[in-house]
Amino acid sequence: MEVHIHREVYNLLKEAEMLVIASPIYYHGISGQLKCVIDRFYSAAYPRGPKNLKKVAMILSSGDANMYEGALFSFKGDFLDYLRLENMGVFTAHGSENKSEKKREELRAFGASLR
Ligand SMILES: Cc1cc2nc3c(=O)[nH]c(=O)nc-3n(C[C@H](O)[C@H](O)[C@H](O)COP(=O)(O)O)c2cc1C
């Protein structure tokens, strides 16, 4: 079952032009779950990235403001520089913004801008 799911993701990755990655901030960085996903990218990205993949965007949620340095280090290092993807933007929300209608609308607009 698990093997099957992995294959499905790898197949989608072969066709994908853009990645949209999302994570809460846990202990000043991306979540352990997203880190595991990035680690699994190694087999798909080595020695060259998935051939159609050109762009990446990131969505982050945190408790406090300005908690994104660790996640941005990973975004830049792993996706912009290592995989040489185009930066389509980073969307962030913190604290009470996470549950606000205004922020939800902004996120919808951000999503719609990703082409
Ligand atoms: C294990 C854990 C670690 C966290 N570490 C941080 C942190 O270092 N900085 C921060 O601003 N928020 C931290 N948070 C808060 C989460 O980022 C926040 O709960 C998440 O973005 C979801 O937002 P919500 O709780 O308003 O739904 C942490 C939450 C958990 C569960």
Tab-separated table of N, CA, C and O and ligand atoms in Angstrom:
chain	number	residue	atom	x	y	z
A	1	MET	N	0.837	-1.203	0.000
A	1	MET	CA	0.000	0.000	0.000
A	1	MET	C	0.876	1.258	0.000
A	1	MET	O	0.757	2.120	-0.855
A	2	GLU	N	1.789	1.295	0.948
A	2	GLU	CA	2.656	2.462	1.065
A	2	GLU	C	3.525	2.642	-0.179
A	2	GLU	O	3.676	3.744	-0.680
A	3	VAL	N	4.044	1.515	-0.667
A	3	VAL	CA	4.877	1.556	-1.869
A	3	VAL	C	4.082	2.137	-3.020
A	3	VAL	O	4.561	2.960	-3.787
A	4	HIS	N	2.816	1.730	-3.121
A	4	HIS	CA	1.940	2.200	-4.185
A	4	HIS	C	1.771	3.724	-4.125
A	4	HIS	O	1.854	4.411	-5.137
A	5	ILE	N	1.544	4.244	-2.923
A	5	ILE	CA	1.362	5.688	-2.759
A	5	ILE	C	2.629	6.426	-3.170
A	5	ILE	O	2.581	7.426	-3.878
A	6	HIS	N	3.763	5.916	-2.756
A	6	HIS	CA	5.027	6.558	-3.141
A	6	HIS	C	5.162	6.639	-4.650
A	6	HIS	O	5.559	7.655	-5.192
A	7	ARG	N	4.807	5.522	-5.328
A	7	ARG	CA	4.924	5.503	-6.792
A	7	ARG	C	4.013	6.556	-7.424
A	7	ARG	O	4.385	7.225	-8.370
A	8	GLU	N	2.829	6.674	-6.865
A	8	GLU	CA	1.879	7.666	-7.373
A	8	GLU	C	2.466	9.081	-7.264
A	8	GLU	O	2.361	9.872	-8.198
A	9	VAL	N	3.077	9.367	-6.136
A	9	VAL	CA	3.662	10.701	-5.935
A	9	VAL	C	4.829	10.912	-6.888
A	9	VAL	O	4.950	11.959	-7.527
A	10	TYR	N	5.687	9.906	-7.019
A	10	TYR	CA	6.825	10.043	-7.935
A	10	TYR	C	6.345	10.253	-9.372
A	10	TYR	O	6.934	11.024	-10.117
A	11	ASN	N	5.272	9.553	-9.755
A	11	ASN	CA	4.738	9.735	-11.109
A	11	ASN	C	4.198	11.145	-11.312
A	11	ASN	O	4.421	11.755	-12.354
A	12	LEU	N	3.512	11.661	-10.317
A	12	LEU	CA	3.003	13.032	-10.402
A	12	LEU	C	4.161	14.027	-10.472
A	12	LEU	O	4.110	15.012	-11.209
A	13	LEU	N	5.208	13.724	-9.733
A	13	LEU	CA	6.378	14.593	-9.691
A	13	LEU	C	7.053	14.684	-11.059
A	13	LEU	O	7.582	15.727	-11.434
A	14	LYS	N	6.991	13.585	-11.810
A	14	LYS	CA	7.591	13.583	-13.153
A	14	LYS	C	6.894	14.571	-14.079
A	14	LYS	O	7.491	15.122	-14.987
A	15	GLU	N	5.589	14.767	-13.854
A	15	GLU	CA	4.825	15.652	-14.731
A	15	GLU	C	4.729	17.073	-14.209
A	15	GLU	O	4.489	18.003	-14.975
A	16	ALA	N	4.907	17.247	-12.905
A	16	ALA	CA	4.623	18.542	-12.271
A	16	ALA	C	5.547	19.645	-12.769
A	16	ALA	O	6.746	19.434	-12.953
A	17	GLU	N	4.966	20.830	-12.976
A	17	GLU	CA	5.759	22.016	-13.333
A	17	GLU	C	6.026	22.867	-12.104
A	17	GLU	O	6.948	23.673	-12.075
A	18	MET	N	5.143	22.739	-11.110
A	18	MET	CA	5.274	23.581	-9.924
A	18	MET	C	4.994	22.787	-8.656
A	18	MET	O	4.100	21.943	-8.632
A	19	LEU	N	5.773	23.090	-7.642
A	19	LEU	CA	5.521	22.535	-6.315
A	19	LEU	C	4.965	23.642	-5.432
A	19	LEU	O	5.476	24.764	-5.468
A	20	VAL	N	3.950	23.345	-4.651
A	20	VAL	CA	3.491	24.275	-3.626
A	20	VAL	C	3.640	23.531	-2.302
A	20	VAL	O	2.932	22.557	-2.049
A	21	ILE	N	4.596	23.966	-1.515
A	21	ILE	CA	4.855	23.265	-0.264
A	21	ILE	C	4.335	24.101	0.906
A	21	ILE	O	4.409	25.328	0.880
A	22	ALA	N	3.789	23.427	1.882
A	22	ALA	CA	3.174	24.131	3.008
A	22	ALA	C	3.575	23.471	4.313
A	22	ALA	O	3.692	22.242	4.387
A	23	SER	N	3.797	24.299	5.327
A	23	SER	CA	4.174	23.736	6.621
A	23	SER	C	3.869	24.718	7.745
A	23	SER	O	4.012	25.925	7.572
A	24	PRO	N	3.503	24.180	8.911
A	24	PRO	CA	3.540	25.018	10.102
A	24	PRO	C	5.005	25.199	10.509
A	24	PRO	O	5.849	24.377	10.125
A	25	ILE	N	5.305	26.248	11.244
A	25	ILE	CA	6.643	26.393	11.816
A	25	ILE	C	6.665	25.632	13.135
A	25	ILE	O	5.853	25.895	14.020
A	26	TYR	N	7.556	24.665	13.215
A	26	TYR	CA	7.783	23.907	14.447
A	26	TYR	C	9.208	24.145	14.896
A	26	TYR	O	10.144	23.856	14.136
A	27	TYR	N	9.381	24.629	16.080
A	27	TYR	CA	10.723	24.889	16.617
A	27	TYR	C	11.618	25.606	15.611
A	27	TYR	O	12.677	25.127	15.239
A	28	HIS	N	11.109	26.737	15.122
A	28	HIS	CA	11.863	27.642	14.243
A	28	HIS	C	12.177	27.091	12.867
A	28	HIS	O	13.035	27.626	12.165
A	29	GLY	N	11.527	26.040	12.459
A	29	GLY	CA	11.789	25.505	11.128
A	29	GLY	C	10.564	24.825	10.554
A	29	GLY	O	9.470	24.901	11.134
A	30	ILE	N	10.745	24.174	9.408
A	30	ILE	CA	9.647	23.416	8.810
A	30	ILE	C	9.337	22.199	9.682
A	30	ILE	O	10.158	21.792	10.503
A	31	SER	N	8.181	21.617	9.488
A	31	SER	CA	7.784	20.450	10.286
A	31	SER	C	8.639	19.237	9.914
A	31	SER	O	9.188	19.147	8.808
A	32	GLY	N	8.735	18.300	10.836
A	32	GLY	CA	9.442	17.053	10.563
A	32	GLY	C	8.837	16.305	9.379
A	32	GLY	O	9.563	15.702	8.582
A	33	GLN	N	7.531	16.389	9.236
A	33	GLN	CA	6.871	15.695	8.118
A	33	GLN	C	7.349	16.245	6.775
A	33	GLN	O	7.658	15.478	5.852
A	34	LEU	N	7.406	17.585	6.668
A	34	LEU	CA	7.862	18.160	5.396
A	34	LEU	C	9.341	17.857	5.175
A	34	LEU	O	9.759	17.594	4.046
A	35	LYS	N	10.118	17.840	6.250
A	35	LYS	CA	11.542	17.512	6.115
A	35	LYS	C	11.715	16.108	5.524
A	35	LYS	O	12.564	15.887	4.658
A	36	CYS	N	10.875	15.171	5.974
A	36	CYS	CA	10.940	13.804	5.440
A	36	CYS	C	10.611	13.791	3.952
A	36	CYS	O	11.248	13.071	3.175
A	37	VAL	N	9.623	14.582	3.548
A	37	VAL	CA	9.261	14.661	2.128
A	37	VAL	C	10.454	15.184	1.327
A	37	VAL	O	10.810	14.638	0.278
A	38	ILE	N	11.077	16.247	1.829
A	38	ILE	CA	12.227	16.827	1.129
A	38	ILE	C	13.353	15.798	1.025
A	38	ILE	O	13.985	15.658	-0.025
A	39	ASP	N	13.580	15.058	2.095
A	39	ASP	CA	14.627	14.026	2.052
A	39	ASP	C	14.330	12.987	0.962
A	39	ASP	O	15.223	12.530	0.265
A	40	ARG	N	13.066	12.627	0.813
A	40	ARG	CA	12.698	11.643	-0.208
A	40	ARG	C	12.882	12.198	-1.620
A	40	ARG	O	12.967	11.442	-2.594
A	41	PHE	N	12.915	13.497	-1.725
A	41	PHE	CA	13.157	14.133	-3.013
A	41	PHE	C	14.507	13.750	-3.593
A	41	PHE	O	14.726	13.854	-4.788
A	42	TYR	N	15.407	13.350	-2.712
A	42	TYR	CA	16.772	13.091	-3.152
A	42	TYR	C	16.804	12.089	-4.311
A	42	TYR	O	17.487	12.293	-5.305
A	43	SER	N	16.021	11.021	-4.170
A	43	SER	CA	16.048	9.993	-5.211
A	43	SER	C	15.425	10.504	-6.512
A	43	SER	O	15.798	10.066	-7.601
A	44	ALA	N	14.478	11.436	-6.402
A	44	ALA	CA	13.840	11.989	-7.602
A	44	ALA	C	14.691	13.105	-8.199
A	44	ALA	O	14.609	13.380	-9.398
A	45	ALA	N	15.514	13.724	-7.380
A	45	ALA	CA	16.228	14.930	-7.822
A	45	ALA	C	17.684	14.659	-8.195
A	45	ALA	O	18.358	15.537	-8.716
A	46	TYR	N	18.166	13.458	-7.940
A	46	TYR	CA	19.584	13.188	-8.176
A	46	TYR	C	19.751	12.281	-9.388
A	46	TYR	O	19.054	11.284	-9.480
A	47	PRO	N	20.628	12.547	-10.324
A	47	PRO	CA	21.545	13.687	-10.338
A	47	PRO	C	20.907	14.958	-10.888
A	47	PRO	O	21.510	16.013	-10.848
A	48	ARG	N	19.708	14.858	-11.445
A	48	ARG	CA	19.049	16.044	-11.987
A	48	ARG	C	17.607	16.062	-11.504
A	48	ARG	O	17.009	15.010	-11.303
A	49	GLY	N	17.018	17.250	-11.360
A	49	GLY	CA	15.654	17.359	-10.855
A	49	GLY	C	14.638	16.800	-11.832
A	49	GLY	O	14.952	16.599	-13.004
A	50	PRO	N	13.393	16.562	-11.372
A	50	PRO	CA	12.318	16.125	-12.273
A	50	PRO	C	12.237	17.082	-13.464
A	50	PRO	O	12.273	18.298	-13.276
A	51	LYS	N	12.149	16.519	-14.679
A	51	LYS	CA	12.434	17.339	-15.867
A	51	LYS	C	11.447	18.483	-16.108
A	51	LYS	O	11.836	19.506	-16.656
A	52	ASN	N	10.213	18.327	-15.709
A	52	ASN	CA	9.236	19.400	-15.951
A	52	ASN	C	9.179	20.435	-14.831
A	52	ASN	O	8.542	21.469	-14.976
A	53	LEU	N	9.818	20.127	-13.741
A	53	LEU	CA	9.691	20.979	-12.554
A	53	LEU	C	10.485	22.272	-12.703
A	53	LEU	O	11.704	22.249	-12.888
A	54	LYS	N	9.739	23.397	-12.639
A	54	LYS	CA	10.376	24.701	-12.890
A	54	LYS	C	10.163	25.705	-11.754
A	54	LYS	O	10.888	26.660	-11.634
A	55	LYS	N	9.088	25.517	-10.977
A	55	LYS	CA	8.676	26.574	-10.049
A	55	LYS	C	8.337	26.003	-8.675
A	55	LYS	O	7.917	24.857	-8.566
A	56	VAL	N	8.445	26.878	-7.690
A	56	VAL	CA	8.066	26.463	-6.340
A	56	VAL	C	7.485	27.645	-5.567
A	56	VAL	O	7.909	28.795	-5.743
A	57	ALA	N	6.493	27.368	-4.746
A	57	ALA	CA	5.927	28.357	-3.840
A	57	ALA	C	5.819	27.711	-2.465
A	57	ALA	O	5.798	26.480	-2.346
A	58	MET	N	5.774	28.567	-1.430
A	58	MET	CA	5.710	28.025	-0.078
A	58	MET	C	4.663	28.758	0.762
A	58	MET	O	4.508	29.978	0.643
A	59	ILE	N	3.960	28.002	1.581
A	59	ILE	CA	2.954	28.559	2.488
A	59	ILE	C	3.339	28.162	3.916
A	59	ILE	O	3.551	26.969	4.185
A	60	LEU	N	3.471	29.168	4.779
A	60	LEU	CA	3.936	28.907	6.143
A	60	LEU	C	2.983	29.495	7.168
A	60	LEU	O	2.442	30.586	6.968
A	61	SER	N	2.821	28.786	8.259
A	61	SER	CA	1.983	29.251	9.357
A	61	SER	C	2.776	29.147	10.656
A	61	SER	O	3.452	28.138	10.889
A	62	SER	N	2.707	30.198	11.463
A	62	SER	CA	3.460	30.176	12.722
A	62	SER	C	2.632	30.794	13.843
A	62	SER	O	1.636	31.480	13.592
A	63	GLY	N	3.077	30.582	15.058
A	63	GLY	CA	2.430	31.220	16.205
A	63	GLY	C	2.828	32.685	16.278
A	63	GLY	O	1.980	33.573	16.358
A	64	ASP	N	4.121	32.935	16.216
A	64	ASP	CA	4.644	34.297	16.332
A	64	ASP	C	5.045	34.846	14.966
A	64	ASP	O	5.251	34.082	14.016
A	65	ALA	N	5.200	36.180	14.892
A	65	ALA	CA	5.631	36.827	13.648
A	65	ALA	C	7.125	36.580	13.418
A	65	ALA	O	7.875	36.294	14.361
A	66	ASN	N	7.542	36.710	12.190
A	66	ASN	CA	8.965	36.659	11.814
A	66	ASN	C	9.686	35.407	12.314
A	66	ASN	O	10.787	35.474	12.863
A	67	MET	N	9.045	34.283	12.111
A	67	MET	CA	9.607	33.003	12.571
A	67	MET	C	10.052	32.154	11.379
A	67	MET	O	10.088	30.939	11.476
A	68	TYR	N	10.376	32.806	10.277
A	68	TYR	CA	10.470	32.049	9.028
A	68	TYR	C	11.904	31.791	8.542
A	68	TYR	O	12.097	31.195	7.486
A	69	GLU	N	12.887	32.268	9.311
A	69	GLU	CA	14.272	32.181	8.845
A	69	GLU	C	14.696	30.739	8.515
A	69	GLU	O	15.294	30.475	7.479
A	70	GLY	N	14.364	29.819	9.416
A	70	GLY	CA	14.740	28.415	9.212
A	70	GLY	C	14.067	27.830	7.978
A	70	GLY	O	14.698	27.159	7.159
A	71	ALA	N	12.772	28.103	7.836
A	71	ALA	CA	12.022	27.570	6.685
A	71	ALA	C	12.522	28.191	5.384
A	71	ALA	O	12.619	27.504	4.358
A	72	LEU	N	12.863	29.473	5.427
A	72	LEU	CA	13.341	30.139	4.214
A	72	LEU	C	14.737	29.645	3.819
A	72	LEU	O	15.070	29.584	2.635
A	73	PHE	N	15.521	29.274	4.817
A	73	PHE	CA	16.844	28.687	4.547
A	73	PHE	C	16.674	27.397	3.739
A	73	PHE	O	17.363	27.163	2.743
A	74	SER	N	15.723	26.586	4.147
A	74	SER	CA	15.440	25.336	3.456
A	74	SER	C	14.847	25.594	2.066
A	74	SER	O	15.236	24.972	1.072
A	75	PHE	N	13.910	26.542	1.996
A	75	PHE	CA	13.271	26.885	0.720
A	75	PHE	C	14.322	27.330	-0.301
A	75	PHE	O	14.364	26.835	-1.429
A	76	LYS	N	15.206	28.234	0.140
A	76	LYS	CA	16.227	28.738	-0.773
A	76	LYS	C	17.264	27.652	-1.098
A	76	LYS	O	17.565	27.395	-2.258
A	77	GLY	N	17.766	27.025	-0.076
A	77	GLY	CA	18.842	26.049	-0.279
A	77	GLY	C	18.389	24.814	-1.044
A	77	GLY	O	19.047	24.371	-1.990
A	78	ASP	N	17.250	24.263	-0.651
A	78	ASP	CA	16.823	22.979	-1.210
A	78	ASP	C	16.058	23.126	-2.523
A	78	ASP	O	16.155	22.267	-3.402
A	79	PHE	N	15.292	24.203	-2.657
A	79	PHE	CA	14.416	24.315	-3.826
A	79	PHE	C	14.906	25.342	-4.850
A	79	PHE	O	14.956	25.042	-6.042
A	80	LEU	N	15.271	26.541	-4.391
A	80	LEU	CA	15.696	27.566	-5.352
A	80	LEU	C	17.104	27.265	-5.877
A	80	LEU	O	17.343	27.297	-7.082
A	81	ASP	N	18.022	26.951	-4.962
A	81	ASP	CA	19.408	26.766	-5.382
A	81	ASP	C	19.680	25.330	-5.856
A	81	ASP	O	20.150	25.123	-6.972
A	82	TYR	N	19.370	24.351	-5.032
A	82	TYR	CA	19.716	22.963	-5.385
A	82	TYR	C	18.907	22.467	-6.586
A	82	TYR	O	19.452	21.929	-7.541
A	83	LEU	N	17.594	22.683	-6.554
A	83	LEU	CA	16.757	22.223	-7.677
A	83	LEU	C	16.596	23.295	-8.758
A	83	LEU	O	15.982	23.043	-9.785
A	84	ARG	N	17.150	24.471	-8.494
A	84	ARG	CA	17.124	25.598	-9.450
A	84	ARG	C	15.711	25.949	-9.906
A	84	ARG	O	15.442	26.130	-11.101
A	85	LEU	N	14.792	26.042	-8.962
A	85	LEU	CA	13.410	26.371	-9.297
A	85	LEU	C	13.176	27.867	-9.185
A	85	LEU	O	13.861	28.557	-8.429
A	86	GLU	N	12.191	28.325	-9.946
A	86	GLU	CA	11.818	29.746	-9.888
A	86	GLU	C	10.969	29.995	-8.639
A	86	GLU	O	10.048	29.225	-8.338
A	87	ASN	N	11.256	31.093	-7.960
A	87	ASN	CA	10.534	31.433	-6.729
A	87	ASN	C	9.204	32.098	-7.064
A	87	ASN	O	9.162	33.240	-7.534
A	88	MET	N	8.093	31.407	-6.789
A	88	MET	CA	6.763	31.958	-7.068
A	88	MET	C	6.181	32.677	-5.857
A	88	MET	O	5.056	33.171	-5.896
A	89	GLY	N	6.938	32.725	-4.773
A	89	GLY	CA	6.515	33.492	-3.606
A	89	GLY	C	6.335	32.649	-2.355
A	89	GLY	O	6.180	31.428	-2.431
A	90	VAL	N	6.397	33.324	-1.241
A	90	VAL	CA	6.198	32.680	0.055
A	90	VAL	C	5.056	33.402	0.763
A	90	VAL	O	5.094	34.626	0.919
A	91	PHE	N	4.047	32.658	1.142
A	91	PHE	CA	2.890	33.216	1.841
A	91	PHE	C	2.998	32.837	3.311
A	91	PHE	O	3.234	31.675	3.641
A	92	THR	N	2.831	33.831	4.202
A	92	THR	CA	2.923	33.518	5.625
A	92	THR	C	1.701	34.019	6.386
A	92	THR	O	1.075	35.017	6.009
A	93	ALA	N	1.384	33.331	7.463
A	93	ALA	CA	0.326	33.758	8.383
A	93	ALA	C	0.771	33.395	9.791
A	93	ALA	O	1.332	32.312	10.011
A	94	HIS	N	0.551	34.307	10.730
A	94	HIS	CA	0.943	33.994	12.102
A	94	HIS	C	-0.158	34.370	13.089
A	94	HIS	O	-0.985	35.262	12.829
A	95	GLY	N	-0.131	33.692	14.211
A	95	GLY	CA	-1.051	34.005	15.306
A	95	GLY	C	-2.505	34.005	14.863
A	95	GLY	O	-2.953	33.089	14.174
A	96	SER	N	-3.223	35.060	15.235
A	96	SER	CA	-4.660	35.105	14.953
A	96	SER	C	-4.960	35.250	13.461
A	96	SER	O	-6.077	34.981	13.022
A	97	GLU	N	-3.958	35.672	12.686
A	97	GLU	CA	-4.151	35.729	11.225
A	97	GLU	C	-4.576	34.364	10.682
A	97	GLU	O	-5.299	34.280	9.692
A	98	ASN	N	-4.079	33.314	11.331
A	98	ASN	CA	-4.351	31.953	10.871
A	98	ASN	C	-5.841	31.652	10.761
A	98	ASN	O	-6.241	30.806	9.975
A	99	LYS	N	-6.623	32.326	11.565
A	99	LYS	CA	-8.063	32.042	11.539
A	99	LYS	C	-8.878	33.203	10.978
A	99	LYS	O	-10.099	33.202	11.078
A	100	SER	N	-8.206	34.197	10.386
A	100	SER	CA	-8.947	35.371	9.927
A	100	SER	C	-9.427	35.206	8.481
A	100	SER	O	-8.749	34.600	7.646
A	101	GLU	N	-10.604	35.763	8.227
A	101	GLU	CA	-11.192	35.705	6.892
A	101	GLU	C	-10.342	36.496	5.902
A	101	GLU	O	-10.167	36.089	4.741
A	102	LYS	N	-9.765	37.627	6.365
A	102	LYS	CA	-8.928	38.471	5.511
A	102	LYS	C	-7.736	37.669	4.979
A	102	LYS	O	-7.419	37.698	3.783
A	103	LYS	N	-7.102	36.945	5.887
A	103	LYS	CA	-5.921	36.166	5.489
A	103	LYS	C	-6.326	35.027	4.547
A	103	LYS	O	-5.605	34.694	3.612
A	104	ARG	N	-7.491	34.453	4.808
A	104	ARG	CA	-7.981	33.369	3.942
A	104	ARG	C	-8.168	33.889	2.511
A	104	ARG	O	-7.811	33.228	1.540
A	105	GLU	N	-8.727	35.103	2.399
A	105	GLU	CA	-8.916	35.724	1.078
A	105	GLU	C	-7.560	35.974	0.405
A	105	GLU	O	-7.401	35.749	-0.792
A	106	GLU	N	-6.601	36.467	1.201
A	106	GLU	CA	-5.258	36.707	0.660
A	106	GLU	C	-4.636	35.403	0.158
A	106	GLU	O	-3.987	35.370	-0.881
A	107	LEU	N	-4.865	34.346	0.912
A	107	LEU	CA	-4.304	33.045	0.508
A	107	LEU	C	-4.966	32.549	-0.775
A	107	LEU	O	-4.288	32.004	-1.655
A	108	ARG	N	-6.274	32.774	-0.890
A	108	ARG	CA	-6.974	32.392	-2.128
A	108	ARG	C	-6.370	33.122	-3.322
A	108	ARG	O	-6.137	32.540	-4.374
A	109	ALA	N	-6.132	34.443	-3.137
A	109	ALA	CA	-5.558	35.250	-4.226
A	109	ALA	C	-4.145	34.772	-4.553
A	109	ALA	O	-3.758	34.701	-5.728
A	110	PHE	N	-3.394	34.431	-3.524
A	110	PHE	CA	-2.037	33.909	-3.748
A	110	PHE	C	-2.107	32.611	-4.562
A	110	PHE	O	-1.378	32.434	-5.547
A	111	GLY	N	-3.008	31.729	-4.148
A	111	GLY	CA	-3.177	30.456	-4.871
A	111	GLY	C	-3.549	30.691	-6.326
A	111	GLY	O	-2.992	30.064	-7.236
A	112	ALA	N	-4.466	31.647	-6.547
A	112	ALA	CA	-4.916	31.925	-7.918
A	112	ALA	C	-3.794	32.534	-8.761
A	112	ALA	O	-3.789	32.398	-9.985
A	113	SER	N	-2.842	33.189	-8.098
A	113	SER	CA	-1.739	33.819	-8.840
A	113	SER	C	-0.698	32.791	-9.296
A	113	SER	O	0.178	33.121	-10.104
A	114	LEU	N	-0.780	31.592	-8.785
A	114	LEU	CA	0.242	30.584	-9.100
A	114	LEU	C	-0.096	29.890	-10.413
A	114	LEU	O	-0.970	29.048	-10.479
A	115	ARG	N	0.611	30.288	-11.437
A	115	ARG	CA	0.398	29.710	-12.772
A	115	ARG	C	1.718	29.278	-13.347
A	115	ARG	O	2.707	29.957	-13.165
B	1	LIG	C1	5.650	21.296	18.133
B	1	LIG	C2	5.314	22.717	17.815
B	1	LIG	C3	6.327	23.633	17.714
B	1	LIG	C4	6.046	24.968	17.383
B	1	LIG	N1	7.068	25.852	17.258
B	1	LIG	C5	6.801	27.139	16.920
B	1	LIG	C6	7.865	28.090	16.768
B	1	LIG	O1	9.027	27.794	16.944
B	1	LIG	N2	7.542	29.359	16.437
B	1	LIG	C7	6.250	29.749	16.231
B	1	LIG	O2	6.026	30.918	15.918
B	1	LIG	N3	5.222	28.861	16.340
B	1	LIG	C8	5.469	27.576	16.680
B	1	LIG	N4	4.427	26.672	16.804
B	1	LIG	C9	3.061	27.112	16.477
B	1	LIG	C10	2.625	26.596	15.128
B	1	LIG	O3	3.413	27.131	14.094
B	1	LIG	C11	1.138	26.928	14.906
B	1	LIG	O4	0.427	26.219	15.872
B	1	LIG	C12	0.706	26.518	13.533
B	1	LIG	O5	1.228	27.403	12.594
B	1	LIG	C13	-0.822	26.438	13.361
B	1	LIG	O6	-1.444	27.620	13.769
B	1	LIG	P1	-2.695	27.566	14.781
B	1	LIG	O7	-2.191	26.919	16.034
B	1	LIG	O8	-3.102	29.008	14.982
B	1	LIG	O9	-3.733	26.760	14.072
B	1	LIG	C14	4.710	25.361	17.176
B	1	LIG	C15	3.679	24.415	17.305
B	1	LIG	C16	3.977	23.121	17.637
B	1	LIG	C17	2.842	22.124	17.786
